[in-house]
Coordinates of C-alpha atoms and ligand atoms in Angstrom, one line a residue:
X1 CA -8.0 13.4 20.9
X2 CA -4.8 11.7 19.8
X3 CA -2.0 14.1 19.0
X4 CA -0.6 13.8 15.5
X5 CA 0.5 16.1 12.7
X6 CA -0.6 14.3 9.6
X7 CA -3.1 11.6 8.7
X8 CA -2.6 9.6 5.5
X9 CA -4.6 6.9 3.9
X10 CA -2.6 4.0 2.4
X11 CA -4.4 1.3 0.4
X12 CA -3.0 -2.1 -0.5
X13 CA -4.2 -3.8 -3.7
X14 CA -3.1 -6.9 -5.7
X15 CA -4.2 -10.5 -6.5
X16 CA -5.6 -12.8 -3.8
X17 CA -3.0 -14.5 -1.8
X18 CA 0.0 -12.3 -2.5
X19 CA 0.3 -11.4 1.2
X20 CA -1.4 -8.0 1.6
X21 CA -3.0 -8.8 4.9
X22 CA 0.2 -10.3 6.2
X23 CA 2.2 -7.2 5.3
X24 CA -0.3 -5.0 7.2
X25 CA -0.4 -7.3 10.2
X26 CA 3.4 -7.5 10.2
X27 CA 3.7 -3.7 10.2
X28 CA 0.9 -2.8 12.6
X29 CA 1.1 -5.8 15.0
X30 CA 4.6 -7.2 14.4
X31 CA 3.3 -10.7 13.7
X32 CA 2.9 -13.1 10.8
X33 CA -0.6 -14.5 11.3
X34 CA -1.0 -18.3 11.0
X35 CA -3.7 -19.6 8.7
X36 CA -4.7 -16.2 7.5
X37 CA -8.1 -16.4 5.7
X38 CA -8.9 -14.4 2.6
X39 CA -10.0 -10.8 3.2
X40 CA -13.7 -10.1 2.7
X41 CA -14.2 -6.7 1.2
X42 CA -11.9 -4.3 3.0
X43 CA -10.3 -4.0 6.4
X44 CA -8.2 -1.3 8.0
X45 CA -5.6 -0.8 10.7
X46 CA -4.0 2.2 12.1
X47 CA -0.4 2.8 13.0
X48 CA 1.2 6.1 14.2
X49 CA 4.9 6.5 13.3
X50 CA 7.3 9.3 14.0
X51 CA 8.9 11.2 11.1
X52 CA 11.6 13.8 12.0
X53 CA 10.0 14.2 15.4
X54 CA 6.4 14.6 14.1
X55 CA 3.7 12.1 14.6
X56 CA 2.2 10.7 11.4
X57 CA -0.8 8.5 11.5
X58 CA -1.2 5.9 8.8
X59 CA -4.6 4.5 8.1
X60 CA -3.9 1.4 6.2
X61 CA -6.6 -0.2 4.1
X62 CA -6.3 -3.9 3.2
X63 CA -8.5 -4.8 0.2
X64 CA -9.6 -8.2 -0.9
X65 CA -7.8 -9.5 -4.0
X66 CA -10.7 -11.7 -5.1
X67 CA -12.5 -10.5 -8.2
X68 CA -15.9 -10.8 -6.6
X69 CA -15.1 -7.9 -4.2
X70 CA -13.8 -5.6 -6.9
X71 CA -16.8 -3.3 -6.9
X72 CA -16.4 -2.7 -3.2
X73 CA -12.7 -2.3 -3.1
X74 CA -12.6 0.2 -6.1
X75 CA -14.4 2.7 -3.9
X76 CA -11.4 2.9 -1.6
X77 CA -8.9 4.0 -4.2
X78 CA -10.1 7.5 -4.8
X79 CA -9.1 9.0 -1.4
X80 CA -5.9 7.1 -1.1
X81 CA -2.7 9.2 -0.6
X82 CA -0.6 6.1 -1.4
X83 CA -1.3 2.9 -3.1
X84 CA 0.7 -0.3 -2.6
X85 CA 0.4 -2.7 -5.5
X86 CA 1.5 -6.2 -4.3
X87 CA 2.5 -9.2 -6.3
X88 CA 4.1 -12.5 -5.2
X89 CA 7.7 -13.0 -6.5
X90 CA 7.0 -16.8 -6.5
X91 CA 3.8 -16.6 -8.6
X92 CA 4.1 -15.3 -12.2
X93 CA 0.3 -14.8 -12.7
X94 CA 0.3 -12.3 -9.9
X95 CA 2.9 -10.3 -11.8
X96 CA 1.2 -10.7 -15.1
X97 CA -2.0 -9.1 -13.6
X98 CA -0.2 -5.9 -12.8
X99 CA -1.3 -4.1 -16.0
X100 CA -4.9 -4.8 -15.0
X101 CA -4.2 -3.3 -11.5
X102 CA -2.7 -0.2 -13.1
X103 CA -5.9 0.1 -15.2
X104 CA -7.9 0.0 -12.1
X105 CA -5.8 2.7 -10.5
X106 CA -6.0 4.9 -13.6
X107 CA -9.7 4.5 -13.6
X108 CA -10.5 4.8 -9.9
X109 CA -7.6 6.5 -8.0
X110 CA -6.5 10.1 -8.0
X111 CA -4.0 10.7 -10.8
X112 CA -1.7 12.2 -8.1
X113 CA -1.5 9.2 -5.9
X114 CA 1.9 8.1 -4.7
X115 CA 2.4 4.4 -5.7
X116 CA 4.6 1.6 -4.7
X117 CA 5.1 -1.7 -6.4
X118 CA 5.9 -4.5 -3.8
X119 CA 7.2 -7.9 -4.6
X120 CA 6.3 -9.9 -1.5
X121 CA 7.4 -13.4 -0.3
X122 CA 11.1 -12.6 -1.0
X123 CA 11.9 -15.4 1.5
X124 CA 10.8 -18.0 -1.1
X125 CA 14.1 -17.6 -2.9
X126 CA 14.1 -21.2 -4.4
X127 CA 10.6 -20.7 -5.8
X128 CA 11.2 -17.3 -7.3
X129 CA 9.6 -16.7 -10.7
X130 CA 10.1 -13.0 -11.1
X131 CA 13.7 -11.6 -10.8
X132 CA 14.0 -8.5 -8.8
X133 CA 15.2 -6.5 -11.8
X134 CA 12.0 -7.3 -13.7
X135 CA 9.9 -5.9 -10.9
X136 CA 12.2 -2.9 -10.7
X137 CA 12.0 -2.2 -14.5
X138 CA 8.2 -2.5 -14.4
X139 CA 8.0 0.0 -11.5
X140 CA 10.3 2.5 -13.2
X141 CA 8.3 2.3 -16.4
X142 CA 5.2 3.2 -14.5
X143 CA 6.6 5.9 -12.2
X144 CA 6.3 3.7 -9.1
X145 CA 8.7 3.1 -6.2
X146 CA 9.8 -0.5 -5.8
X147 CA 10.7 -2.8 -3.0
X148 CA 10.8 -6.6 -2.3
X149 CA 9.5 -7.7 1.1
X150 CA 8.9 -10.7 3.2
X151 CA 6.0 -10.4 5.6
X152 CA 7.0 -13.8 6.9
X153 CA 10.6 -12.8 7.7
X154 CA 9.8 -9.1 8.5
X155 CA 12.1 -8.1 5.7
X156 CA 11.7 -4.6 4.4
X157 CA 8.2 -4.3 5.7
X158 CA 8.9 -1.4 8.1
X159 CA 11.1 0.3 5.4
X160 CA 8.1 0.2 3.0
X161 CA 5.7 1.9 5.3
X162 CA 8.2 4.3 6.7
X163 CA 9.3 5.3 3.2
X164 CA 5.7 6.0 2.3
X165 CA 5.1 8.0 5.5
X166 CA 8.3 10.0 4.9
X167 CA 7.4 10.8 1.3
X168 CA 3.8 11.8 2.1
X169 CA 5.1 14.0 5.0
X170 CA 7.7 15.6 2.7
X171 CA 4.9 16.4 0.2
X172 CA 2.7 17.7 2.9
X173 CA 5.5 20.0 4.2
X174 CA 6.1 21.3 0.7
X175 CA 2.5 22.3 0.6
X176 CA 2.1 20.0 -2.3
X177 CA -0.4 18.3 -0.1
X178 CA -3.5 19.9 1.5
X179 CA -3.6 18.2 4.9
X180 CA -6.8 18.2 6.9
X181 CA -6.1 16.6 10.2
X182 CA -9.0 15.3 12.1
X183 CA -9.8 12.8 14.8
X184 CA -10.7 9.4 13.3
X185 CA -13.6 7.7 14.8
X186 CA -12.9 4.0 14.5
X187 CA -16.4 3.1 15.5
X188 CA -17.6 4.3 12.2
X189 CA -17.5 8.1 12.3
X190 CA -16.3 10.3 9.5
X191 CA -12.6 10.6 8.7
X192 CA -10.9 13.5 7.0
X193 CA -8.0 12.5 4.8
X194 CA -5.2 14.4 3.3
X195 CA -5.1 14.8 -0.4
X196 CA -2.1 15.1 -2.7
X197 CA -2.0 17.9 -5.2
X198 CA 1.1 16.8 -7.0
X199 CA 3.0 13.5 -7.3
X200 CA 3.5 10.4 -9.4
X201 CA 1.0 9.5 -12.1
X202 CA 0.5 6.4 -14.1
X203 CA 1.4 6.3 -17.8
Ligands
GTP301 N1 6.4 -17.5 2.4 C1 5.7 -16.4 2.6 N2 4.3 -16.6 2.7 C2 3.6 -15.4 2.8 C3 4.1 -14.1 3.0 N3 3.1 -13.3 3.1 C4 2.0 -14.0 3.1 N4 2.2 -15.3 2.9 C5 1.3 -16.4 2.9 O1 0.4 -16.1 1.7 C6 -0.9 -16.5 2.0 C7 -1.8 -15.4 1.7 O2 -1.6 -14.3 2.5 P1 -2.6 -13.1 2.8 O3 -1.9 -12.0 3.6 O4 -3.9 -13.6 3.3 O5 -2.9 -12.6 1.2 P2 -3.8 -11.5 0.7 O6 -3.1 -10.8 -0.4 O7 -4.2 -10.6 1.8 O8 -5.1 -12.3 0.2 P3 -6.6 -11.8 -0.1 O9 -7.1 -11.3 1.3 O10 -7.3 -13.0 -0.6 O11 -6.6 -10.7 -1.1 C8 -1.0 -17.0 3.4 O12 -0.9 -18.4 3.5 C9 0.3 -16.4 4.1 O13 0.8 -17.2 5.1 C10 5.6 -14.0 2.9 O14 6.2 -12.9 3.0 N5 6.3 -15.2 2.7

């Protein structure tokens, strides 16, 4: 059995093509995959990080952005400890859809989920359509953390996931979080996930 103190479930959502899979692959494998195809349903990867000398295991769920998979992906929100809502800073429609994603969260996720708004593809500076302050204001208005990333250039990707691991660990230590650590059977066995009892909520 792998030795770790906490296990947290992190779920990425957002429009198709914003770079969710690339963010996960960059963080877990340190690469920017060429010719990445669209995600079918959901996929997950694991990465263990160290927070203040303690091992924290992140189970990162990458959901398909395409509408036709929505009924499958919605089922994964409920047990998420953290949700990462991704848009593409060079594609206005992906930002305009954020209110719809928040409605999804309100409807399907725990009200106490820790949530992060991520403007990805920050390397595409010349094609930028959403200024950083617009993303930041939106996040503030909705009690979300905010960061801009580039999966391509590996910019802020580690910071994003480490920040989430740190915050969830902090909450767990404060006993705001009931943490049930169990071995995860990647071959399809059951997984026990921590749950947050107090944190951000959507307005
Ligand atoms: N320039 C740039 N391109 C990126 C970045 N991240 C992803 N891409 C590109 O954006 C496209 C979509 O990336 P994906 O990671 O598959 O997007 P996704 O959000 O997982 O898409 P779905 O699986 O359909 O929901 C690919 O062509 C990537 O190469 C980035 O940080 N910068």
